Amino acid sequence: MTVLAASSDPLFRLPLGEWVDGAVTAITHTFDGLFDAIKSVLEGGYDGLEYVLAAPPAWAVVLVLAALAFFLKGWQLAVTALVGFALIIGVDQWENAMATLALVLVASVIALAIAVPLGILAARNDKVSAALRPVLDFMQTMPAFVYLIPTVVIFLTGAVPGIVATIVFAMAPGVRFTELGIRQVDSEVVEAGHAFGASPGRILRQIQIPLALPTIMAGINQVIMLALSMAVISGMVGADGLGSDVLSALSRVDVALGFEAGLAVVILAIYLDRMTSALAARAPVSRALQLAAV
């Protein structure tokens, strides 16, 4: 017993967790006003979007979502959307699904607003790319639950800590795919732009981003999918939506509720995935590649 006890003692211990805890506490106290303002903005955006999605009759929202699917992809996706959303209504998960969709959309838009410019900057500057890479590795490999702890300390419970944690968790693929897409643009095409006297901004807007758009859209798809997975986990910090029912089903070992809430998550994931894929396919470069392949 003495040997076992002695062998379990570490050679040394870094109080890294205590340092991070102290830093989070100091940041919370120092920037209290800023965090209150951020919370108000995020709450306003989330509540507004949730109201738009959940307040009208469910059938009207379903028709709008199906019409979007028809416009982007065709009648097959529209019919699939109609059946899927009817199933969500049938299992009484419509309001939760719309709350989750609102959280995913708010978090994804903010994550992409940060990720795409960072990806462009990383593609144009090797030092920025080298500095961002370990940060992105950290963001992608850290367990998702860990992000909820500091956000709860700063923003307390509710939808806002879920939105912030979702933004951090889902942002990395947006940066990586944007950088990859722009770096993959043929250098001779970029040099031709320089030869014709185009400014760097014009080359970015009219050459690099259009040619990189299919890859950037793949990154957007990944951001949305990760946001949906994190939005469900956000139910642990009091965010409304499907995550709260999944958590409730887990705590009560309620198989029926867990299956219904999980099925609604799957339907939302399929719809969002097909919609972003359809948007990517409608990009001019994707259309040109499809025509060239025929």
mmCIF file of C-alpha atoms in Angstrom:
data_model
loop_
_atom_site.group_PDB
_atom_site.id
_atom_site.type_symbol
_atom_site.label_atom_id
_atom_site.label_comp_id
_atom_site.label_asym_id
_atom_site.label_seq_id
_atom_site.Cartn_x
_atom_site.Cartn_y
_atom_site.Cartn_z
ATOM 1 C CA MET A 1 0.000 0.000 0.000
ATOM 2 C CA THR A 2 2.851 2.344 0.859
ATOM 3 C CA VAL A 3 4.537 1.587 -2.473
ATOM 4 C CA LEU A 4 1.294 2.270 -4.392
ATOM 5 C CA ALA A 5 0.715 5.542 -2.552
ATOM 6 C CA ALA A 6 4.247 6.688 -3.215
ATOM 7 C CA SER A 7 4.100 5.805 -6.934
ATOM 8 C CA SER A 8 0.889 7.869 -7.396
ATOM 9 C CA ASP A 9 2.539 11.097 -6.215
ATOM 10 C CA PRO A 10 3.464 13.275 -9.215
ATOM 11 C CA LEU A 11 7.056 14.507 -9.559
ATOM 12 C CA PHE A 12 5.712 18.035 -9.798
ATOM 13 C CA ARG A 13 2.408 19.763 -10.514
ATOM 14 C CA LEU A 14 1.805 22.914 -12.479
ATOM 15 C CA PRO A 15 -1.236 24.829 -11.149
ATOM 16 C CA LEU A 16 -2.261 25.584 -14.732
ATOM 17 C CA GLY A 17 -5.961 25.140 -14.025
ATOM 18 C CA GLU A 18 -5.789 27.570 -11.089
ATOM 19 C CA TRP A 19 -3.989 30.118 -13.284
ATOM 20 C CA VAL A 20 -6.676 29.863 -15.968
ATOM 21 C CA ASP A 21 -9.388 30.117 -13.301
ATOM 22 C CA GLY A 22 -7.767 33.252 -11.906
ATOM 23 C CA ALA A 23 -7.415 34.741 -15.374
ATOM 24 C CA VAL A 24 -11.102 34.087 -16.166
ATOM 25 C CA THR A 25 -12.134 35.670 -12.846
ATOM 26 C CA ALA A 26 -9.945 38.725 -13.465
ATOM 27 C CA ILE A 27 -11.230 39.121 -17.028
ATOM 28 C CA THR A 28 -14.826 38.780 -15.807
ATOM 29 C CA HIS A 29 -14.395 41.560 -13.240
ATOM 30 C CA THR A 30 -12.375 43.843 -15.534
ATOM 31 C CA PHE A 31 -14.633 43.648 -18.574
ATOM 32 C CA ASP A 32 -17.941 43.272 -16.771
ATOM 33 C CA GLY A 33 -19.589 46.112 -18.693
ATOM 34 C CA LEU A 34 -18.376 44.811 -22.059
ATOM 35 C CA PHE A 35 -19.686 41.321 -21.328
ATOM 36 C CA ASP A 36 -23.072 42.772 -20.308
ATOM 37 C CA ALA A 37 -23.241 44.615 -23.629
ATOM 38 C CA ILE A 38 -22.280 41.462 -25.571
ATOM 39 C CA LYS A 39 -24.896 39.499 -23.650
ATOM 40 C CA SER A 40 -27.594 42.049 -24.468
ATOM 41 C CA VAL A 41 -26.749 41.998 -28.186
ATOM 42 C CA LEU A 42 -26.635 38.209 -28.397
ATOM 43 C CA GLU A 43 -29.841 37.849 -26.387
ATOM 44 C CA GLY A 44 -31.581 40.365 -28.624
ATOM 45 C CA GLY A 45 -30.486 38.613 -31.815
ATOM 46 C CA TYR A 46 -31.399 35.172 -30.503
ATOM 47 C CA ASP A 47 -34.792 36.222 -29.100
ATOM 48 C CA GLY A 48 -35.664 38.061 -32.304
ATOM 49 C CA LEU A 49 -34.785 35.151 -34.573
ATOM 50 C CA GLU A 50 -36.520 32.648 -32.305
ATOM 51 C CA TYR A 51 -39.655 34.822 -32.392
ATOM 52 C CA VAL A 52 -39.555 34.954 -36.205
ATOM 53 C CA LEU A 53 -39.244 31.160 -36.413
ATOM 54 C CA ALA A 54 -41.549 30.099 -33.577
ATOM 55 C CA ALA A 55 -44.277 32.768 -33.431
ATOM 56 C CA PRO A 56 -45.973 32.138 -36.831
ATOM 57 C CA PRO A 57 -48.038 28.999 -37.366
ATOM 58 C CA ALA A 58 -45.781 25.992 -37.774
ATOM 59 C CA TRP A 59 -47.228 25.110 -41.191
ATOM 60 C CA ALA A 60 -46.356 28.569 -42.520
ATOM 61 C CA VAL A 61 -42.718 28.269 -41.424
ATOM 62 C CA VAL A 62 -42.552 24.752 -42.857
ATOM 63 C CA LEU A 63 -43.818 26.023 -46.217
ATOM 64 C CA VAL A 64 -41.196 28.797 -46.233
ATOM 65 C CA LEU A 65 -38.385 26.362 -45.396
ATOM 66 C CA ALA A 66 -39.633 23.926 -48.054
ATOM 67 C CA ALA A 67 -39.847 26.760 -50.597
ATOM 68 C CA LEU A 68 -36.213 27.655 -49.864
ATOM 69 C CA ALA A 69 -35.269 24.012 -50.400
ATOM 70 C CA PHE A 70 -37.182 23.963 -53.718
ATOM 71 C CA PHE A 71 -35.472 27.147 -54.896
ATOM 72 C CA LEU A 72 -31.977 25.905 -54.032
ATOM 73 C CA LYS A 73 -32.169 22.213 -54.842
ATOM 74 C CA GLY A 74 -35.484 21.170 -56.345
ATOM 75 C CA TRP A 75 -38.669 19.340 -55.493
ATOM 76 C CA GLN A 76 -36.939 16.281 -53.977
ATOM 77 C CA LEU A 77 -35.366 18.311 -51.164
ATOM 78 C CA ALA A 78 -38.591 20.333 -50.764
ATOM 79 C CA VAL A 79 -40.641 17.148 -50.265
ATOM 80 C CA THR A 80 -37.988 15.750 -47.898
ATOM 81 C CA ALA A 81 -38.118 18.976 -45.895
ATOM 82 C CA LEU A 82 -41.930 18.866 -45.741
ATOM 83 C CA VAL A 83 -41.906 15.276 -44.480
ATOM 84 C CA GLY A 84 -39.074 15.916 -42.019
ATOM 85 C CA PHE A 85 -40.571 19.045 -40.483
ATOM 86 C CA ALA A 86 -44.024 17.402 -40.348
ATOM 87 C CA LEU A 87 -42.384 14.626 -38.361
ATOM 88 C CA ILE A 88 -40.900 17.183 -35.943
ATOM 89 C CA ILE A 89 -44.374 18.702 -35.466
ATOM 90 C CA GLY A 90 -45.808 15.213 -35.022
ATOM 91 C CA VAL A 91 -43.505 14.415 -32.105
ATOM 92 C CA ASP A 92 -44.220 17.811 -30.479
ATOM 93 C CA GLN A 93 -40.670 19.128 -30.860
ATOM 94 C CA TRP A 94 -41.390 22.074 -33.157
ATOM 95 C CA GLU A 95 -40.771 24.901 -30.662
ATOM 96 C CA ASN A 96 -37.614 23.246 -29.366
ATOM 97 C CA ALA A 97 -36.385 22.705 -32.930
ATOM 98 C CA MET A 98 -36.935 26.370 -33.813
ATOM 99 C CA ALA A 99 -35.119 27.492 -30.644
ATOM 100 C CA THR A 100 -32.194 25.261 -31.594
ATOM 101 C CA LEU A 101 -32.272 26.509 -35.197
ATOM 102 C CA ALA A 102 -32.201 30.124 -33.970
ATOM 103 C CA LEU A 103 -29.196 29.409 -31.745
ATOM 104 C CA VAL A 104 -27.379 27.624 -34.579
ATOM 105 C CA LEU A 105 -28.029 30.424 -37.083
ATOM 106 C CA VAL A 106 -26.949 33.223 -34.705
ATOM 107 C CA ALA A 107 -23.791 31.376 -33.633
ATOM 108 C CA SER A 108 -22.919 30.302 -37.195
ATOM 109 C CA VAL A 109 -23.285 33.807 -38.645
ATOM 110 C CA ILE A 110 -21.029 35.295 -35.950
ATOM 111 C CA ALA A 111 -18.519 32.434 -36.232
ATOM 112 C CA LEU A 112 -18.310 32.895 -40.009
ATOM 113 C CA ALA A 113 -18.030 36.682 -39.682
ATOM 114 C CA ILE A 114 -14.878 36.071 -37.626
ATOM 115 C CA ALA A 115 -13.570 32.940 -39.369
ATOM 116 C CA VAL A 116 -13.645 34.005 -43.031
ATOM 117 C CA PRO A 117 -11.607 37.234 -42.565
ATOM 118 C CA LEU A 118 -9.147 35.323 -40.353
ATOM 119 C CA GLY A 119 -8.824 32.644 -43.045
ATOM 120 C CA ILE A 120 -8.194 35.282 -45.713
ATOM 121 C CA LEU A 121 -5.563 36.939 -43.503
ATOM 122 C CA ALA A 122 -3.892 33.579 -42.847
ATOM 123 C CA ALA A 123 -3.832 32.775 -46.561
ATOM 124 C CA ARG A 124 -2.102 36.061 -47.353
ATOM 125 C CA ASN A 125 0.372 36.038 -44.450
ATOM 126 C CA ASP A 126 2.425 32.973 -43.482
ATOM 127 C CA LYS A 127 3.241 34.370 -40.023
ATOM 128 C CA VAL A 128 -0.449 34.810 -39.215
ATOM 129 C CA SER A 129 -1.098 31.283 -40.494
ATOM 130 C CA ALA A 130 1.669 29.857 -38.283
ATOM 131 C CA ALA A 131 0.341 31.756 -35.253
ATOM 132 C CA LEU A 132 -3.266 30.667 -35.847
ATOM 133 C CA ARG A 133 -2.550 26.977 -36.436
ATOM 134 C CA PRO A 134 -1.884 25.947 -32.791
ATOM 135 C CA VAL A 135 -4.822 28.056 -31.617
ATOM 136 C CA LEU A 136 -7.124 26.291 -34.082
ATOM 137 C CA ASP A 137 -5.718 22.906 -33.046
ATOM 138 C CA PHE A 138 -6.505 23.798 -29.429
ATOM 139 C CA MET A 139 -10.031 24.935 -30.294
ATOM 140 C CA GLN A 140 -10.797 21.762 -32.261
ATOM 141 C CA THR A 141 -9.354 19.225 -29.808
ATOM 142 C CA MET A 142 -10.552 20.698 -26.505
ATOM 143 C CA PRO A 143 -13.607 18.713 -25.284
ATOM 144 C CA ALA A 144 -16.777 20.608 -26.149
ATOM 145 C CA PHE A 145 -18.081 20.552 -22.567
ATOM 146 C CA VAL A 146 -15.064 22.522 -21.338
ATOM 147 C CA TYR A 147 -16.093 25.585 -23.345
ATOM 148 C CA LEU A 148 -19.270 25.838 -21.303
ATOM 149 C CA ILE A 149 -17.452 26.395 -17.985
ATOM 150 C CA PRO A 150 -15.909 29.860 -18.581
ATOM 151 C CA THR A 151 -18.930 31.024 -20.576
ATOM 152 C CA VAL A 152 -21.194 30.211 -17.617
ATOM 153 C CA VAL A 153 -18.841 32.111 -15.290
ATOM 154 C CA ILE A 154 -18.982 35.157 -17.555
ATOM 155 C CA PHE A 155 -22.548 35.074 -18.951
ATOM 156 C CA LEU A 156 -24.328 32.908 -16.337
ATOM 157 C CA THR A 157 -26.943 30.456 -17.683
ATOM 158 C CA GLY A 158 -29.293 30.627 -20.658
ATOM 159 C CA ALA A 159 -28.846 30.897 -24.399
ATOM 160 C CA VAL A 160 -25.941 33.382 -24.406
ATOM 161 C CA PRO A 161 -23.263 31.101 -22.879
ATOM 162 C CA GLY A 162 -24.431 28.430 -25.316
ATOM 163 C CA ILE A 163 -24.057 30.828 -28.251
ATOM 164 C CA VAL A 164 -20.568 31.948 -27.172
ATOM 165 C CA ALA A 165 -19.374 28.375 -26.592
ATOM 166 C CA THR A 166 -20.839 27.356 -29.967
ATOM 167 C CA ILE A 167 -19.023 30.196 -31.742
ATOM 168 C CA VAL A 168 -15.665 29.173 -30.263
ATOM 169 C CA PHE A 169 -16.240 25.469 -30.879
ATOM 170 C CA ALA A 170 -17.471 25.814 -34.483
ATOM 171 C CA MET A 171 -15.193 28.560 -35.802
ATOM 172 C CA ALA A 172 -12.000 26.606 -36.579
ATOM 173 C CA PRO A 173 -13.156 24.805 -39.778
ATOM 174 C CA GLY A 174 -14.272 28.133 -41.240
ATOM 175 C CA VAL A 175 -10.760 29.554 -40.830
ATOM 176 C CA ARG A 176 -9.009 26.435 -42.143
ATOM 177 C CA PHE A 177 -11.211 25.938 -45.227
ATOM 178 C CA THR A 178 -11.062 29.623 -46.170
ATOM 179 C CA GLU A 179 -7.263 29.644 -45.956
ATOM 180 C CA LEU A 180 -7.043 26.368 -47.878
ATOM 181 C CA GLY A 181 -9.386 27.557 -50.618
ATOM 182 C CA ILE A 182 -7.507 30.801 -51.234
ATOM 183 C CA ARG A 183 -4.108 29.121 -51.150
ATOM 184 C CA GLN A 184 -5.325 26.607 -53.744
ATOM 185 C CA VAL A 185 -6.144 29.320 -56.279
ATOM 186 C CA ASP A 186 -3.786 28.981 -59.239
ATOM 187 C CA SER A 187 -0.900 31.418 -58.736
ATOM 188 C CA GLU A 188 -0.733 32.106 -62.493
ATOM 189 C CA VAL A 189 -4.298 33.437 -62.407
ATOM 190 C CA VAL A 190 -3.361 35.750 -59.528
ATOM 191 C CA GLU A 191 -0.209 36.881 -61.354
ATOM 192 C CA ALA A 192 -2.323 37.654 -64.416
ATOM 193 C CA GLY A 193 -4.446 39.914 -62.223
ATOM 194 C CA HIS A 194 -1.326 41.715 -61.013
ATOM 195 C CA ALA A 195 -0.103 42.027 -64.614
ATOM 196 C CA PHE A 196 -3.331 43.831 -65.567
ATOM 197 C CA GLY A 197 -2.824 46.277 -62.696
ATOM 198 C CA ALA A 198 -5.545 44.983 -60.378
ATOM 199 C CA SER A 199 -5.216 46.017 -56.738
ATOM 200 C CA PRO A 200 -4.803 43.320 -54.034
ATOM 201 C CA GLY A 201 -8.350 43.990 -52.844
ATOM 202 C CA ARG A 202 -9.777 43.579 -56.319
ATOM 203 C CA ILE A 203 -7.785 40.379 -56.873
ATOM 204 C CA LEU A 204 -9.186 39.043 -53.608
ATOM 205 C CA ARG A 205 -12.801 39.983 -54.395
ATOM 206 C CA GLN A 206 -12.894 39.132 -58.087
ATOM 207 C CA ILE A 207 -10.394 36.258 -58.446
ATOM 208 C CA GLN A 208 -9.427 34.500 -55.224
ATOM 209 C CA ILE A 209 -12.745 34.425 -53.342
ATOM 210 C CA PRO A 210 -14.864 33.364 -56.374
ATOM 211 C CA LEU A 211 -12.412 30.569 -57.248
ATOM 212 C CA ALA A 212 -12.129 29.493 -53.604
ATOM 213 C CA LEU A 213 -15.882 29.651 -52.999
ATOM 214 C CA PRO A 214 -16.582 25.865 -53.239
ATOM 215 C CA THR A 215 -13.951 25.183 -50.574
ATOM 216 C CA ILE A 216 -15.151 28.095 -48.427
ATOM 217 C CA MET A 217 -18.709 26.747 -48.659
ATOM 218 C CA ALA A 218 -17.458 23.356 -47.472
ATOM 219 C CA GLY A 219 -16.053 25.182 -44.438
ATOM 220 C CA ILE A 220 -19.376 26.941 -43.890
ATOM 221 C CA ASN A 221 -21.087 23.561 -43.961
ATOM 222 C CA GLN A 222 -18.711 22.245 -41.302
ATOM 223 C CA VAL A 223 -19.241 25.323 -39.126
ATOM 224 C CA ILE A 224 -23.020 24.851 -39.221
ATOM 225 C CA MET A 225 -22.787 21.128 -38.450
ATOM 226 C CA LEU A 226 -20.474 21.730 -35.489
ATOM 227 C CA ALA A 227 -22.729 24.557 -34.293
ATOM 228 C CA LEU A 228 -25.697 22.180 -34.311
ATOM 229 C CA SER A 229 -23.833 19.562 -32.280
ATOM 230 C CA MET A 230 -22.719 22.190 -29.760
ATOM 231 C CA ALA A 231 -26.184 23.746 -29.601
ATOM 232 C CA VAL A 232 -27.513 20.439 -28.287
ATOM 233 C CA ILE A 233 -24.773 20.338 -25.638
ATOM 234 C CA SER A 234 -25.708 23.911 -24.700
ATOM 235 C CA GLY A 235 -28.836 22.502 -23.060
ATOM 236 C CA MET A 236 -26.555 21.750 -20.095
ATOM 237 C CA VAL A 237 -26.260 25.477 -19.338
ATOM 238 C CA GLY A 238 -29.953 26.226 -19.619
ATOM 239 C CA ALA A 239 -30.249 27.059 -23.330
ATOM 240 C CA ASP A 240 -33.730 26.355 -24.654
ATOM 241 C CA GLY A 241 -34.173 23.905 -27.473
ATOM 242 C CA LEU A 242 -33.674 20.259 -28.253
ATOM 243 C CA GLY A 243 -30.634 20.045 -25.995
ATOM 244 C CA SER A 244 -32.748 20.615 -22.890
ATOM 245 C CA ASP A 245 -35.025 17.697 -23.837
ATOM 246 C CA VAL A 246 -32.046 15.451 -24.628
ATOM 247 C CA LEU A 247 -30.545 16.299 -21.241
ATOM 248 C CA SER A 248 -33.895 15.745 -19.509
ATOM 249 C CA ALA A 249 -34.321 12.380 -21.244
ATOM 250 C CA LEU A 250 -30.812 11.360 -20.184
ATOM 251 C CA SER A 251 -31.364 12.298 -16.541
ATOM 252 C CA ARG A 252 -34.722 10.452 -16.412
ATOM 253 C CA VAL A 253 -33.637 7.556 -18.657
ATOM 254 C CA ASP A 254 -36.596 8.459 -20.885
ATOM 255 C CA VAL A 255 -35.935 6.577 -24.112
ATOM 256 C CA ALA A 256 -39.025 7.928 -25.885
ATOM 257 C CA LEU A 257 -38.253 11.607 -25.245
ATOM 258 C CA GLY A 258 -34.578 11.092 -26.066
ATOM 259 C CA PHE A 259 -35.421 9.437 -29.402
ATOM 260 C CA GLU A 260 -37.909 12.144 -30.403
ATOM 261 C CA ALA A 261 -35.549 15.006 -29.544
ATOM 262 C CA GLY A 262 -32.629 13.196 -31.194
ATOM 263 C CA LEU A 263 -34.688 12.578 -34.341
ATOM 264 C CA ALA A 264 -35.489 16.292 -34.546
ATOM 265 C CA VAL A 265 -31.755 17.063 -34.326
ATOM 266 C CA VAL A 266 -31.051 14.634 -37.176
ATOM 267 C CA ILE A 267 -33.745 16.203 -39.383
ATOM 268 C CA LEU A 268 -32.380 19.705 -38.733
ATOM 269 C CA ALA A 269 -28.846 18.494 -39.501
ATOM 270 C CA ILE A 270 -29.909 16.894 -42.798
ATOM 271 C CA TYR A 271 -31.845 20.004 -43.851
ATOM 272 C CA LEU A 272 -28.998 22.412 -43.047
ATOM 273 C CA ASP A 273 -26.413 20.147 -44.680
ATOM 274 C CA ARG A 274 -28.393 19.799 -47.919
ATOM 275 C CA MET A 275 -29.120 23.528 -48.047
ATOM 276 C CA THR A 276 -25.469 24.561 -47.662
ATOM 277 C CA SER A 277 -24.411 21.892 -50.166
ATOM 278 C CA ALA A 278 -26.985 23.255 -52.625
ATOM 279 C CA LEU A 279 -25.670 26.791 -52.110
ATOM 280 C CA ALA A 280 -22.125 25.558 -52.836
ATOM 281 C CA ALA A 281 -23.303 23.805 -56.002
ATOM 282 C CA ARG A 282 -24.858 27.053 -57.264
ATOM 283 C CA ALA A 283 -21.508 28.903 -57.121
ATOM 284 C CA PRO A 284 -20.291 29.907 -60.622
ATOM 285 C CA VAL A 285 -17.071 27.904 -60.272
ATOM 286 C CA SER A 286 -18.978 24.781 -59.235
ATOM 287 C CA ARG A 287 -21.336 25.187 -62.201
ATOM 288 C CA ALA A 288 -18.381 25.604 -64.561
ATOM 289 C CA LEU A 289 -16.752 22.447 -63.194
ATOM 290 C CA GLN A 290 -20.037 20.544 -63.575
ATOM 291 C CA LEU A 291 -20.371 21.695 -67.199
ATOM 292 C CA ALA A 292 -16.745 20.761 -67.906
ATOM 293 C CA ALA A 293 -17.333 17.284 -66.498
ATOM 294 C CA VAL A 294 -20.328 16.660 -68.830
#
